[in-house]
Structure formats: structure tokens, C-alpha cells
Amino acid sequence: MYNYDTVTEAVQGLRNRSYTLDFNLQENCLVCNDQKFNPGDFEIVEVYRFEGNSDPADEAVVYAIESKNGKKGILVSGYGISADSMTAEMAKKLSIHLKPFV
């Protein structure tokens, strides 16, 4: 796993390693180029969590995603106050890879 100081560095680093697609989170799936990916259709390969220094709205998680059909991309999602709404199944899929800060 790599170390990144900012969301921008994480996104650029993943893009340099062929995670070039942009995934967007919907309530029960990920979407990319009009294609939907249910929780069973993709794996989370890497996760990077960032906390805002002074503004909780700056909190974000960057996911490296690989679909079962070989598409590789990035999902950037807020958490805490700025968290996106999603189904319990999608929340479980995304949160299982998050490790709490110590």
C-alpha cells in the first residue's frame, strides 16, 4: 500500500497506476460511463482515508476499485457530515475496508 498526504496525491498516484475511470456512488451501486456495478460486481483494492485539518466537510475516502470485468477506477467519497446516502449493503461493502485511526 502507498502513502499519500492529500486526496489529490492519492487520486494522481492511482491514476498513474492505471486506475483511470471515475466511479460515482449511488444509493445501491457504483456508476461509471452509464454502467452500474452492484456491491458484488467490484472489489476494493486499496483505501485511503483523509481527515480535514479544520473543516469536517474536508473528510474523504479514496477507493481504488476493480470491477469483475476488469475496469479499474477511483471512487472519492465523503464521510462523517458529508457522507453520501447509500443502502446498508453498499455501506457494508465500503466500510469493511476502513480501519479506524489510532
Tab-separated table of C-alpha atoms in Angstrom:
chain	number	residue	atom	x	y	z
A	1	MET	CA	0.000	0.000	0.000
A	2	TYR	CA	1.154	3.501	-0.796
A	3	ASN	CA	1.185	6.571	1.472
A	4	TYR	CA	-0.419	9.829	0.346
A	5	ASP	CA	-0.759	13.124	2.216
A	6	THR	CA	-3.742	14.507	0.294
A	7	VAL	CA	-6.748	13.348	-1.689
A	8	THR	CA	-5.216	14.895	-4.809
A	9	GLU	CA	-1.975	12.931	-4.357
A	10	ALA	CA	-3.918	9.703	-3.844
A	11	VAL	CA	-6.025	10.234	-6.966
A	12	GLN	CA	-2.964	11.101	-9.066
A	13	GLY	CA	-0.993	8.144	-7.715
A	14	LEU	CA	-3.824	5.739	-8.504
A	15	ARG	CA	-4.252	7.210	-11.982
A	16	ASN	CA	-0.535	6.670	-12.591
A	17	ARG	CA	-1.125	3.009	-11.692
A	18	SER	CA	-3.937	2.548	-14.239
A	19	TYR	CA	-6.970	3.380	-12.053
A	20	THR	CA	-8.253	5.769	-14.694
A	21	LEU	CA	-12.055	5.556	-14.515
A	22	ASP	CA	-14.190	7.727	-12.233
A	23	PHE	CA	-16.780	5.802	-10.253
A	24	ASN	CA	-19.711	7.646	-8.706
A	25	LEU	CA	-21.688	6.422	-5.733
A	26	GLN	CA	-25.417	5.974	-5.986
A	27	GLU	CA	-27.641	4.675	-3.223
A	28	ASN	CA	-27.268	0.985	-4.114
A	29	CYS	CA	-24.451	0.790	-6.686
A	30	LEU	CA	-21.432	2.422	-8.288
A	31	VAL	CA	-21.840	4.041	-11.712
A	32	CYS	CA	-19.231	4.645	-14.395
A	33	ASN	CA	-19.944	5.609	-18.011
A	34	ASP	CA	-23.633	4.634	-17.735
A	35	GLN	CA	-22.698	1.203	-16.409
A	36	LYS	CA	-23.884	0.130	-12.946
A	37	PHE	CA	-21.870	-2.001	-10.546
A	38	ASN	CA	-23.692	-3.648	-7.642
A	39	PRO	CA	-21.700	-4.478	-4.473
A	40	GLY	CA	-20.939	-7.989	-5.766
A	41	ASP	CA	-19.631	-6.645	-9.099
A	42	PHE	CA	-16.469	-4.974	-7.797
A	43	GLU	CA	-13.665	-5.260	-5.268
A	44	ILE	CA	-11.987	-2.548	-3.267
A	45	VAL	CA	-8.268	-2.943	-3.846
A	46	GLU	CA	-6.930	-0.016	-1.796
A	47	VAL	CA	-8.404	2.580	0.579
A	48	TYR	CA	-7.025	5.957	1.677
A	49	ARG	CA	-8.801	7.972	4.359
A	50	PHE	CA	-8.226	11.700	4.885
A	51	GLU	CA	-9.400	13.928	7.709
A	52	GLY	CA	-9.900	17.656	7.280
A	53	ASN	CA	-7.485	19.706	9.375
A	54	SER	CA	-10.109	22.187	10.499
A	55	ASP	CA	-13.261	21.517	8.485
A	56	PRO	CA	-15.147	18.210	8.877
A	57	ALA	CA	-16.508	18.737	5.347
A	58	ASP	CA	-12.964	18.025	4.078
A	59	GLU	CA	-13.104	14.430	5.300
A	60	ALA	CA	-12.896	11.975	2.404
A	61	VAL	CA	-12.085	8.400	1.486
A	62	VAL	CA	-10.393	7.451	-1.794
A	63	TYR	CA	-11.089	3.909	-3.012
A	64	ALA	CA	-9.179	2.039	-5.720
A	65	ILE	CA	-11.888	-0.082	-7.380
A	66	GLU	CA	-11.588	-3.028	-9.745
A	67	SER	CA	-14.714	-4.483	-11.302
A	68	LYS	CA	-15.134	-8.174	-12.046
A	69	ASN	CA	-14.951	-7.326	-15.766
A	70	GLY	CA	-11.528	-5.693	-15.320
A	71	LYS	CA	-12.427	-1.994	-15.194
A	72	LYS	CA	-10.153	-0.060	-12.811
A	73	GLY	CA	-11.009	3.293	-11.335
A	74	ILE	CA	-11.392	5.583	-8.361
A	75	LEU	CA	-14.234	6.481	-6.043
A	76	VAL	CA	-13.863	9.550	-3.825
A	77	SER	CA	-16.498	9.694	-1.125
A	78	GLY	CA	-17.101	11.944	1.841
A	79	TYR	CA	-17.719	10.556	5.291
A	80	GLY	CA	-18.986	11.974	8.523
A	81	ILE	CA	-21.058	15.109	7.916
A	82	SER	CA	-20.574	14.975	4.149
A	83	ALA	CA	-21.292	11.255	3.745
A	84	ASP	CA	-23.330	10.151	0.742
A	85	SER	CA	-26.574	8.265	1.314
A	86	MET	CA	-26.458	4.560	0.444
A	87	THR	CA	-28.064	1.219	1.166
A	88	ALA	CA	-26.877	-0.918	4.066
A	89	GLU	CA	-25.326	-3.407	1.613
A	90	MET	CA	-23.279	-0.700	-0.118
A	91	ALA	CA	-22.279	0.867	3.217
A	92	LYS	CA	-21.049	-2.528	4.414
A	93	LYS	CA	-19.043	-3.107	1.225
A	94	LEU	CA	-17.316	0.275	1.528
A	95	SER	CA	-16.822	0.340	5.299
A	96	ILE	CA	-15.354	-3.145	5.652
A	97	HIS	CA	-12.078	-1.799	4.262
A	98	LEU	CA	-11.839	1.234	6.545
A	99	LYS	CA	-9.574	0.945	9.533
A	100	PRO	CA	-10.103	3.380	12.388
A	101	PHE	CA	-7.416	5.955	13.107
A	102	VAL	CA	-5.423	5.237	16.238
